[in-house]
Coordinates of C-alpha atoms and ligand atoms in Angstrom, one line a residue:
M8 CA 0.0 0.0 0.0
T9 CA 1.4 3.4 -1.0
A10 CA 1.5 6.2 1.6
K11 CA -1.3 8.0 -0.4
V12 CA -3.5 4.9 -0.4
K13 CA -2.9 4.5 3.3
M14 CA -3.9 8.1 4.0
L15 CA -7.0 7.7 1.8
V16 CA -8.1 4.5 3.6
N17 CA -7.6 6.3 7.0
E18 CA -9.6 9.3 5.9
W19 CA -12.4 7.2 4.4
G20 CA -12.5 5.3 7.7
A21 CA -12.6 8.5 9.7
L22 CA -15.5 9.8 7.6
S23 CA -17.4 6.5 7.9
E24 CA -17.1 6.9 11.7
C25 CA -18.4 10.4 11.5
A26 CA -21.3 9.2 9.3
A27 CA -22.2 6.4 11.8
R28 CA -22.3 9.0 14.6
L29 CA -24.3 11.6 12.6
K30 CA -26.8 9.1 11.2
S31 CA -28.3 8.9 14.7
K32 CA -28.5 12.7 15.0
S33 CA -31.2 14.8 13.5
V34 CA -30.7 18.2 11.9
A35 CA -32.8 19.6 14.7
Q36 CA -30.3 18.2 17.3
L37 CA -27.4 19.6 15.3
F38 CA -29.0 23.1 15.5
E39 CA -29.8 22.7 19.2
A40 CA -26.2 21.9 20.0
D41 CA -24.9 24.6 17.7
P42 CA -27.4 27.4 17.2
G43 CA -25.0 29.7 15.3
R44 CA -23.9 27.0 12.8
S45 CA -25.3 28.9 9.8
Q46 CA -22.4 31.4 10.2
R47 CA -19.8 28.6 9.6
Y48 CA -21.8 26.6 7.2
S49 CA -22.5 29.3 4.6
L50 CA -20.6 31.1 2.0
E51 CA -21.0 34.4 0.2
F52 CA -19.4 34.8 -3.2
S53 CA -20.0 37.5 -5.8
G54 CA -23.8 37.8 -5.3
Y55 CA -24.3 34.1 -4.5
Y56 CA -25.1 32.9 -1.0
L57 CA -24.8 29.2 -0.2
D58 CA -26.3 28.1 3.0
F59 CA -25.5 24.5 3.9
A60 CA -26.2 24.6 7.6
K61 CA -29.2 22.3 7.1
Q62 CA -26.9 19.5 6.0
R63 CA -26.2 16.7 8.4
I64 CA -22.6 17.6 9.1
D65 CA -20.6 18.8 12.1
D66 CA -17.2 20.4 12.3
Q67 CA -15.4 17.0 12.6
A68 CA -17.1 15.6 9.5
W69 CA -16.6 18.8 7.6
G70 CA -12.9 19.0 8.5
A71 CA -12.5 15.3 7.4
L72 CA -14.2 15.9 4.1
C73 CA -12.0 18.9 3.3
D74 CA -9.0 16.7 4.2
L75 CA -10.3 13.9 2.0
A76 CA -10.5 16.4 -0.9
R77 CA -6.8 17.3 -0.4
I78 CA -5.6 13.7 0.1
S79 CA -7.6 12.6 -3.0
G80 CA -5.5 15.1 -5.0
L81 CA -8.2 17.6 -5.8
P82 CA -5.9 20.6 -6.0
C83 CA -3.8 18.9 -8.6
A84 CA -6.9 17.6 -10.4
I85 CA -8.3 21.1 -10.7
K86 CA -5.0 22.4 -12.1
K87 CA -4.9 19.6 -14.7
L88 CA -8.5 20.3 -15.7
V89 CA -8.1 24.0 -16.4
C90 CA -4.6 23.7 -18.0
G91 CA -5.9 21.2 -20.5
E92 CA -4.2 18.0 -19.4
V93 CA -5.9 14.7 -20.2
V94 CA -8.6 14.3 -17.6
N95 CA -10.7 11.9 -19.6
P96 CA -8.4 8.8 -19.8
T97 CA -10.8 6.4 -21.6
E98 CA -11.0 8.8 -24.5
N99 CA -7.5 10.3 -24.0
R100 CA -8.7 13.9 -23.9
P101 CA -8.7 17.0 -21.9
A102 CA -12.1 18.5 -20.9
L103 CA -11.7 22.1 -21.5
H104 CA -15.1 23.7 -21.1
T105 CA -13.3 26.3 -18.9
A106 CA -11.3 27.5 -22.0
L107 CA -14.6 28.2 -23.8
R108 CA -15.4 31.0 -21.4
A109 CA -11.9 32.2 -20.6
A110 CA -10.7 33.8 -23.8
P111 CA -8.7 35.9 -23.9
K112 CA -7.9 35.7 -20.1
A113 CA -7.2 32.0 -20.3
F114 CA -5.7 29.8 -17.6
D115 CA -2.2 28.6 -18.2
L116 CA -3.3 26.5 -21.2
K117 CA -1.0 23.8 -22.4
D118 CA -2.1 24.4 -26.0
A119 CA -1.9 28.2 -26.5
S120 CA -3.8 28.0 -29.9
I121 CA -7.0 27.0 -28.1
A122 CA -7.8 30.6 -27.1
E123 CA -7.5 31.7 -30.7
S124 CA -9.8 28.9 -32.0
V125 CA -12.4 29.8 -29.4
A126 CA -12.2 33.5 -30.3
Q127 CA -12.6 32.6 -34.0
S128 CA -15.6 30.4 -33.3
L129 CA -17.2 33.2 -31.2
S130 CA -16.6 35.7 -34.0
K131 CA -18.3 33.4 -36.6
M132 CA -21.2 32.9 -34.2
A133 CA -21.5 36.7 -33.9
S134 CA -21.5 37.2 -37.6
I135 CA -24.3 34.5 -38.1
V136 CA -26.3 36.2 -35.4
A137 CA -25.8 39.6 -37.0
K138 CA -26.9 38.2 -40.4
I139 CA -30.1 36.7 -39.0
Y140 CA -30.9 39.8 -37.0
S141 CA -30.3 42.1 -40.0
K142 CA -32.6 39.9 -42.2
Q143 CA -29.7 39.2 -44.5
W144 CA -30.1 35.5 -43.9
R145 CA -32.8 34.6 -46.3
G146 CA -34.6 31.5 -47.3
F147 CA -34.7 30.0 -50.9
S148 CA -37.4 32.5 -52.0
G149 CA -35.6 35.6 -50.7
K150 CA -37.8 36.0 -47.6
A151 CA -36.1 36.7 -44.3
I152 CA -36.0 34.0 -41.6
T153 CA -38.9 34.0 -39.1
D154 CA -38.4 30.6 -37.4
I155 CA -35.4 28.8 -36.1
V156 CA -35.5 25.1 -35.2
N157 CA -32.6 23.6 -33.2
I158 CA -32.3 19.9 -33.8
G159 CA -30.1 18.1 -31.3
V160 CA -30.3 15.8 -28.3
G161 CA -28.6 15.5 -24.9
G162 CA -25.9 18.1 -24.6
S163 CA -26.8 19.4 -28.1
D164 CA -30.2 20.3 -26.8
L165 CA -30.6 20.5 -23.1
G166 CA -28.3 23.5 -22.3
P167 CA -29.5 25.8 -25.1
F168 CA -33.2 24.8 -24.4
M169 CA -32.9 25.4 -20.7
T170 CA -31.0 28.6 -21.0
C171 CA -33.3 30.1 -23.8
H172 CA -36.2 29.5 -21.4
A173 CA -34.4 30.8 -18.3
L174 CA -33.2 34.0 -20.0
D175 CA -36.2 34.7 -22.2
E176 CA -36.7 38.1 -20.5
F177 CA -33.2 39.0 -21.9
S178 CA -34.4 38.4 -25.5
T179 CA -33.2 41.2 -27.9
D180 CA -35.8 43.1 -30.0
E181 CA -34.5 41.2 -33.0
A182 CA -35.0 37.9 -31.3
R183 CA -38.5 38.8 -30.3
R184 CA -39.4 38.8 -34.0
L185 CA -38.1 35.3 -34.4
N186 CA -39.6 32.1 -33.1
M187 CA -37.2 29.5 -31.6
H188 CA -38.1 25.8 -31.5
F189 CA -36.3 22.8 -30.1
V190 CA -36.6 19.3 -31.5
S191 CA -34.9 16.4 -29.9
S192 CA -37.0 13.2 -29.6
M193 CA -36.3 10.5 -32.1
D194 CA -40.0 9.4 -32.4
G195 CA -40.7 12.5 -34.6
T196 CA -43.5 13.9 -32.5
Q197 CA -41.8 17.2 -31.9
I198 CA -40.6 17.8 -35.5
F199 CA -44.1 16.8 -36.8
Q200 CA -45.8 19.3 -34.5
V201 CA -43.3 22.1 -35.2
L202 CA -43.3 21.7 -39.0
E203 CA -47.1 21.8 -39.2
H204 CA -47.0 25.5 -38.3
L205 CA -44.0 26.6 -40.2
D206 CA -43.3 28.0 -43.7
P207 CA -40.4 26.3 -45.4
A208 CA -39.4 29.5 -47.1
T209 CA -38.7 31.2 -43.8
T210 CA -37.4 28.4 -41.6
L211 CA -33.8 27.9 -40.6
F212 CA -32.6 24.6 -39.0
I213 CA -29.6 24.4 -36.7
V214 CA -28.4 20.8 -36.7
S215 CA -26.4 20.4 -33.6
S216 CA -24.4 17.2 -32.9
K217 CA -20.9 17.0 -31.6
S218 CA -20.3 13.6 -33.2
F219 CA -22.6 14.3 -36.2
T220 CA -23.7 10.7 -36.1
T221 CA -26.4 10.7 -33.5
I222 CA -29.3 8.8 -35.1
D223 CA -32.0 10.7 -33.2
T224 CA -30.7 14.0 -34.6
F225 CA -30.3 12.7 -38.1
Y226 CA -33.7 11.2 -38.4
N227 CA -35.2 14.5 -37.3
A228 CA -32.8 16.4 -39.7
N229 CA -33.7 14.2 -42.6
T230 CA -37.4 14.7 -42.0
A231 CA -36.7 18.5 -42.0
I232 CA -34.8 18.2 -45.3
A233 CA -37.5 16.1 -46.8
W234 CA -40.1 18.7 -45.8
L235 CA -38.0 21.5 -47.3
M236 CA -37.5 19.5 -50.5
D237 CA -41.2 19.4 -51.1
S238 CA -40.8 23.2 -51.7
V239 CA -37.5 23.3 -53.4
A240 CA -35.9 20.2 -54.9
D241 CA -32.3 21.4 -54.9
R242 CA -30.5 20.0 -51.8
Q243 CA -27.6 22.5 -52.3
V244 CA -30.0 25.4 -52.1
I245 CA -31.6 24.0 -49.0
M246 CA -28.2 23.5 -47.3
R247 CA -27.1 27.0 -48.2
H248 CA -30.3 28.8 -47.1
H249 CA -31.9 26.6 -44.5
V250 CA -29.2 24.7 -42.6
I251 CA -26.5 25.6 -40.1
A252 CA -24.5 22.7 -38.7
I253 CA -22.6 22.6 -35.5
S254 CA -20.2 19.8 -34.8
A255 CA -16.7 18.7 -33.8
S256 CA -16.4 16.9 -37.1
P257 CA -15.9 19.2 -40.2
E258 CA -15.5 16.1 -42.3
K259 CA -19.0 14.8 -41.5
M260 CA -20.5 18.2 -41.9
N261 CA -18.9 18.4 -45.4
A262 CA -20.0 14.9 -46.2
W263 CA -23.6 15.8 -45.3
G264 CA -23.4 18.7 -47.8
V265 CA -23.2 21.7 -45.4
P266 CA -21.3 24.6 -47.0
E267 CA -18.3 25.7 -45.0
S268 CA -19.9 29.1 -44.4
N269 CA -22.8 27.4 -42.5
Q270 CA -20.6 25.2 -40.4
L271 CA -19.7 26.1 -36.8
L272 CA -17.0 24.0 -35.3
F273 CA -16.1 23.0 -31.8
W274 CA -13.7 20.5 -30.5
E275 CA -13.3 16.9 -29.2
W276 CA -12.1 18.4 -25.9
V277 CA -15.5 19.8 -25.2
G278 CA -17.8 17.2 -23.7
G279 CA -21.3 17.1 -25.0
R280 CA -22.9 18.0 -21.7
F281 CA -20.4 20.8 -21.2
S282 CA -20.9 22.2 -24.6
M283 CA -23.5 25.0 -24.3
W284 CA -20.6 27.5 -24.0
S285 CA -19.3 26.6 -27.4
A286 CA -21.0 27.0 -30.8
I287 CA -23.7 24.7 -29.5
G288 CA -24.9 27.8 -27.7
L289 CA -25.9 29.5 -31.0
P290 CA -29.6 29.4 -30.2
I291 CA -28.8 31.2 -26.9
A292 CA -26.8 33.8 -28.7
I293 CA -29.6 34.3 -31.2
K294 CA -32.2 34.5 -28.4
I295 CA -30.3 36.9 -26.0
G296 CA -27.8 38.5 -28.3
M297 CA -24.0 38.2 -28.4
D298 CA -23.4 40.6 -25.5
N299 CA -25.6 38.6 -23.2
F300 CA -24.1 35.4 -24.4
L301 CA -20.7 36.8 -23.5
A302 CA -22.0 37.8 -20.1
L303 CA -23.1 34.2 -19.6
L304 CA -19.6 33.1 -20.4
D305 CA -18.1 35.7 -18.1
G306 CA -20.2 34.5 -15.2
A307 CA -19.0 31.0 -15.8
H308 CA -15.4 32.2 -16.0
E309 CA -15.7 34.0 -12.7
M310 CA -16.9 30.8 -11.1
D311 CA -14.0 28.9 -12.8
V312 CA -11.4 31.3 -11.3
H313 CA -13.1 31.0 -7.9
F314 CA -13.0 27.2 -8.2
A315 CA -9.4 27.2 -9.3
T316 CA -8.2 29.6 -6.6
A317 CA -10.4 29.8 -3.5
P318 CA -9.4 27.7 -0.4
F319 CA -11.6 24.6 -0.3
E320 CA -13.5 25.7 2.9
Q321 CA -14.6 28.9 1.0
N322 CA -15.0 27.4 -2.5
M323 CA -18.6 27.1 -3.6
P324 CA -18.3 24.2 -6.2
V325 CA -16.0 22.3 -3.8
I326 CA -18.4 22.7 -1.0
M327 CA -21.3 21.5 -3.2
G328 CA -19.2 18.5 -4.4
L329 CA -18.1 17.5 -0.9
L330 CA -21.7 17.6 0.4
G331 CA -22.7 15.5 -2.6
V332 CA -20.1 12.8 -1.7
W333 CA -21.0 13.0 2.0
N334 CA -24.7 12.5 1.4
A335 CA -24.5 9.7 -1.3
T336 CA -21.4 7.8 -0.1
F337 CA -21.2 8.3 3.6
L338 CA -24.8 8.9 4.7
G339 CA -26.2 6.6 2.0
I340 CA -28.7 9.1 0.7
N341 CA -29.2 8.0 -2.9
A342 CA -31.8 10.5 -4.2
H343 CA -31.1 14.2 -4.8
T344 CA -33.7 16.8 -5.9
V345 CA -33.1 20.2 -7.4
L346 CA -35.8 22.7 -6.6
P347 CA -35.6 26.1 -8.2
Y348 CA -38.1 28.6 -6.8
D349 CA -38.4 30.5 -10.0
G350 CA -40.3 29.4 -13.1
R351 CA -37.6 30.6 -15.4
L352 CA -35.4 27.7 -14.1
R353 CA -38.0 25.1 -14.9
F354 CA -35.7 23.1 -17.1
L355 CA -32.7 23.3 -14.9
P356 CA -33.4 20.0 -13.2
N357 CA -33.5 18.3 -16.7
Y358 CA -30.2 19.8 -17.6
L359 CA -28.6 18.8 -14.4
T360 CA -30.0 15.3 -14.8
Q361 CA -27.6 14.8 -17.8
L362 CA -24.8 16.8 -16.3
E363 CA -24.7 14.8 -13.0
M364 CA -26.0 11.4 -13.9
E365 CA -24.3 10.9 -17.3
S366 CA -21.1 12.2 -15.8
N367 CA -21.0 10.4 -12.5
G368 CA -23.3 7.4 -13.1
K369 CA -20.2 5.2 -13.0
S370 CA -19.2 2.1 -11.1
V371 CA -15.6 1.5 -12.2
T372 CA -12.7 3.6 -11.0
N373 CA -10.0 5.1 -13.1
D374 CA -7.8 2.1 -12.0
G375 CA -10.4 -0.3 -13.5
E376 CA -11.7 -1.5 -10.2
T377 CA -15.4 -1.8 -9.3
V378 CA -16.3 0.8 -6.7
E379 CA -17.3 -0.5 -3.3
F380 CA -19.5 2.5 -2.4
K381 CA -22.4 4.4 -3.9
T382 CA -21.6 7.1 -6.5
C383 CA -24.0 9.5 -8.2
P384 CA -27.5 9.6 -6.6
I385 CA -30.6 9.6 -8.7
L386 CA -31.3 13.2 -9.5
W387 CA -34.6 14.8 -10.4
G388 CA -36.5 18.0 -9.7
D389 CA -39.0 20.6 -10.8
V390 CA -39.9 24.2 -10.1
G391 CA -40.2 24.0 -6.2
P392 CA -43.6 25.6 -5.8
N393 CA -45.1 23.2 -8.3
A394 CA -43.3 20.2 -6.8
Q395 CA -44.9 21.2 -3.5
H396 CA -48.1 20.1 -5.1
A397 CA -46.6 16.9 -6.5
F398 CA -43.7 15.0 -5.0
Y399 CA -43.1 17.0 -1.7
Q400 CA -45.5 14.6 0.0
L401 CA -42.8 11.9 -0.4
L402 CA -40.0 14.3 0.8
H403 CA -42.0 15.1 3.9
Q404 CA -43.7 11.8 4.9
G405 CA -42.3 9.1 2.6
T406 CA -39.7 6.5 3.5
Q407 CA -36.9 7.7 1.3
E408 CA -34.0 9.9 2.4
V409 CA -33.5 12.7 -0.1
S410 CA -31.0 15.5 -0.2
C411 CA -32.3 18.8 -1.7
D412 CA -30.9 21.9 -3.5
F413 CA -33.2 24.9 -3.1
I414 CA -32.3 27.6 -5.6
A415 CA -33.7 31.1 -5.7
P416 CA -32.9 34.5 -7.2
V417 CA -33.6 37.1 -4.5
M418 CA -34.5 40.2 -6.7
R419 CA -37.2 39.8 -9.3
Y420 CA -39.5 42.2 -11.1
H421 CA -37.5 45.2 -9.8
K422 CA -36.7 46.0 -13.5
V423 CA -40.1 45.2 -15.0
E424 CA -41.3 48.1 -17.1
G425 CA -43.7 48.8 -19.8
A426 CA -46.3 46.1 -20.4
S427 CA -47.2 45.5 -16.7
S428 CA -49.3 48.1 -15.0
V429 CA -48.2 49.5 -11.6
G430 CA -50.8 47.3 -9.9
A431 CA -49.6 44.2 -11.6
R432 CA -46.0 45.1 -10.6
T433 CA -47.0 45.4 -7.0
S434 CA -48.8 42.1 -7.2
L435 CA -45.8 40.4 -8.9
A436 CA -43.5 41.7 -6.1
E437 CA -45.9 40.0 -3.6
Q438 CA -45.6 36.8 -5.7
Q439 CA -41.9 36.9 -5.5
C440 CA -42.1 37.3 -1.7
L441 CA -44.5 34.4 -1.5
A442 CA -42.1 32.2 -3.5
L443 CA -39.2 33.0 -1.3
A444 CA -41.2 32.5 1.8
N445 CA -42.2 29.0 0.5
C446 CA -38.6 28.2 -0.4
L447 CA -37.4 29.0 3.2
A448 CA -40.5 27.4 4.8
Q449 CA -40.1 24.1 2.9
S450 CA -36.4 23.8 3.7
R451 CA -37.2 24.3 7.4
V452 CA -39.9 21.7 7.5
L453 CA -37.7 19.3 5.6
A454 CA -34.9 19.8 8.1
F455 CA -36.8 20.1 11.3
G456 CA -40.1 18.3 10.7
N457 CA -42.6 19.1 13.4
H458 CA -39.9 20.9 15.4
A459 CA -40.3 23.7 12.9
V460 CA -43.5 24.8 14.5
A461 CA -43.6 26.1 18.1
D462 CA -46.5 23.9 19.2
D463 CA -46.5 20.5 17.6
S464 CA -48.0 18.6 20.5
D465 CA -51.5 17.9 19.2
S466 CA -50.5 16.4 15.8
E467 CA -52.0 12.9 14.9
V468 CA -49.4 10.5 13.7
Y469 CA -50.4 10.8 10.0
K470 CA -50.0 14.5 10.2
R471 CA -46.5 14.4 11.6
Y472 CA -43.3 15.4 9.7
R473 CA -40.2 13.6 10.6
G474 CA -37.8 16.1 9.1
N475 CA -34.1 15.4 8.8
Q476 CA -34.0 15.7 5.0
P477 CA -30.7 17.6 4.4
S478 CA -30.7 20.6 2.1
T479 CA -28.6 23.4 0.7
T480 CA -30.1 26.7 -0.2
L481 CA -28.4 28.7 -3.0
L482 CA -29.5 32.3 -3.3
M483 CA -28.3 34.6 -6.1
D484 CA -29.0 38.3 -6.3
E485 CA -31.0 37.9 -9.5
L486 CA -31.2 35.7 -12.5
T487 CA -29.1 37.3 -15.2
P488 CA -26.9 35.8 -17.9
R489 CA -23.9 36.3 -15.6
F490 CA -25.5 34.7 -12.6
L491 CA -26.8 31.8 -14.6
G492 CA -23.4 31.2 -16.1
G493 CA -21.8 31.1 -12.7
L494 CA -24.5 28.8 -11.4
L495 CA -24.1 26.3 -14.2
A496 CA -20.3 26.4 -13.9
A497 CA -20.6 25.7 -10.2
Y498 CA -22.6 22.5 -10.9
E499 CA -20.1 21.4 -13.5
H500 CA -17.3 21.8 -11.0
K501 CA -19.4 20.1 -8.3
V502 CA -19.6 17.1 -10.6
F503 CA -15.8 17.1 -11.1
V504 CA -15.1 17.3 -7.4
M505 CA -17.3 14.3 -6.7
A506 CA -15.7 12.3 -9.5
T507 CA -12.2 13.2 -8.2
L508 CA -13.1 11.9 -4.7
W509 CA -14.7 8.8 -6.2
N510 CA -11.7 8.3 -8.6
I511 CA -14.1 7.9 -11.6
N512 CA -14.0 9.5 -15.0
P513 CA -16.9 12.1 -15.3
F514 CA -16.1 12.9 -18.9
D515 CA -17.0 9.6 -20.8
Q516 CA -20.4 7.9 -21.2
W517 CA -19.7 4.4 -22.4
G518 CA -22.9 3.3 -20.7
V519 CA -25.0 4.7 -23.5
E520 CA -23.3 2.8 -26.3
L521 CA -24.7 -0.7 -26.0
G522 CA -28.3 0.3 -26.2
K523 CA -27.6 2.3 -29.4
N524 CA -26.0 -0.7 -31.1
I525 CA -28.7 -3.1 -30.0
A526 CA -31.4 -0.7 -31.3
K527 CA -30.0 -0.9 -34.8
Q528 CA -30.5 -4.7 -34.8
T529 CA -33.9 -4.4 -33.3
Q530 CA -34.9 -1.9 -35.9
A531 CA -34.0 -4.4 -38.6
A532 CA -36.0 -7.1 -36.8
L533 CA -39.0 -4.8 -36.5
K534 CA -38.8 -4.1 -40.3
G535 CA -38.6 -7.8 -40.9
E536 CA -35.1 -7.5 -42.4
G537 CA -33.5 -10.8 -41.5
S538 CA -34.5 -13.2 -38.8
F539 CA -33.5 -12.5 -35.3
L540 CA -34.1 -14.3 -32.0
F541 CA -33.7 -12.2 -28.9
D542 CA -35.4 -13.2 -25.7
S543 CA -39.0 -14.4 -25.4
S544 CA -40.2 -11.1 -24.0
T545 CA -38.6 -8.9 -26.8
D546 CA -39.6 -11.4 -29.5
A547 CA -43.3 -11.3 -28.3
L548 CA -43.2 -7.5 -28.3
I549 CA -41.8 -7.4 -31.8
K550 CA -44.5 -9.7 -33.0
R551 CA -47.2 -7.6 -31.4
I552 CA -45.8 -4.4 -33.0
Q553 CA -45.5 -6.0 -36.4
A554 CA -49.0 -7.4 -36.3
K555 CA -50.5 -4.1 -35.3
A556 CA -48.4 -2.2 -37.9
N557 CA -49.6 -4.6 -40.6
T558 CA -53.3 -4.0 -39.7
A559 CA -52.6 -0.2 -39.8
S560 CA -51.1 -0.2 -43.3
Ligands
F6P288 O1 -25.6 9.3 -26.2 C1 -25.2 10.2 -25.2 C2 -24.7 11.4 -25.9 O2 -23.5 11.0 -26.5 C3 -24.5 12.6 -25.0 O3 -23.3 12.5 -24.2 C4 -24.5 13.7 -25.9 O4 -24.7 14.9 -25.3 C5 -25.7 13.3 -26.8 O5 -25.5 11.9 -26.9 C6 -25.7 13.9 -28.2 O6 -24.5 13.6 -28.9 P1 -24.1 14.5 -30.2 O7 -24.0 15.9 -29.8 O8 -22.9 13.8 -30.6 O9 -25.2 14.3 -31.2

């Protein structure tokens, strides 16, 4: 056993002992013993305020977690990440999403040409946005574009979709004249519904795919091309006027017939779920304008610098990551819910589902060994106030332990002008107060259960709240491009911190490959091309589908 492994074993042992001790203590007891704990278990950074006092930790556990981070080599891992060393060993690649938002003030990058490539890509994005805004981008008949359809899936969809929704109020005047649509699902429902209402002469498709091979995206894209070709038979004309392609593979974009002028490139060292900062973010740049897109990048960069330089005890993503490991691995809490108290962040939980679960849903270490502990918890969420009327019942009175992230912008509606009347504005301000009150009230009840109310003596058993669900509350001054950028970067780094402590690779996703391959064979079987024998269940399902399809045709 090397000295490092010995230290790791000791530290894991110390933390397991802390967990055994703290499992029998409630959050209420922790507050009784330590009423001022929120001072120590909170952090203020550049308009964010992270309160983690309602987590089931004490000073001994917290100290041991910070030590574990150091012993696990987190300082060195962060340096390797931001400098562009290989941190994705199974694909032999760096993961340089930080470089996408750093130019020109890059970290000490190993490859100095990266900053220049990033700047060039941003400049090409800016000229495409300007061409669309100025109505110089025209369809085959000479009419200006009115509708933009982003076709992509996973990382080529979730980030732009979530951000366009979150920052809708930052839409530029030019963007307000355009309709933005997102199509991702392979079954065709979305593209079918979108195309029904569009005019081919004025519709522009953005085909987003890092690999440029994802079957979901290409079936949707081919449907779009077939729809366009009903109006104009010349594929070259269609490609020139109606398609922008975004990928890390210029060869594949060429082979698909996209003219170079309509290609936006990014790089293998950008992971799909970390790619909204690259050209994949084009729908965002169109929606909120280039200046706001750059503000989003700046916010993320500010968080990157904080992550790379702040001491662990005062480092927001590190704290978030350590708490994630503590809850999942040491306390054995295997469900985590994200609860934004702001409707604009409605799709944040979906985005984080891919970011966290595709990254850290792993069970083999970087040394090829099966892990002997729990890694990424099951993550889900919804807008908090709506979730109060759906799954909070389980959080409050169910049998599962769940850790929670409450997220809320503090200031809202203070800049609302124009359309809303003075009366409506006053009422909206009340609604914001109501949402914040609910956010704080729910985290209290989850933490303290019946202890949250002064007199809880007369409750029947079925009305009782056991509490003890740990949570972190993340407040930000307001929801702007800069704050959203920082928030998302914090979650990205949280994922990296957890992966480093678990010694797993957060940047590959081999677990999605087998299903894709098997689906090809199954598709052939469904179409009756060749004879296949799978298992009795699948064979019966295939027969049933074929029989029904035959009666329909
Ligand atoms: O299959 C999973 C995945 O590879 C994700 O990691 C990725 O974001 C998504 O598919 C889409 O991939 P692409 O951008 O290459 O089309």
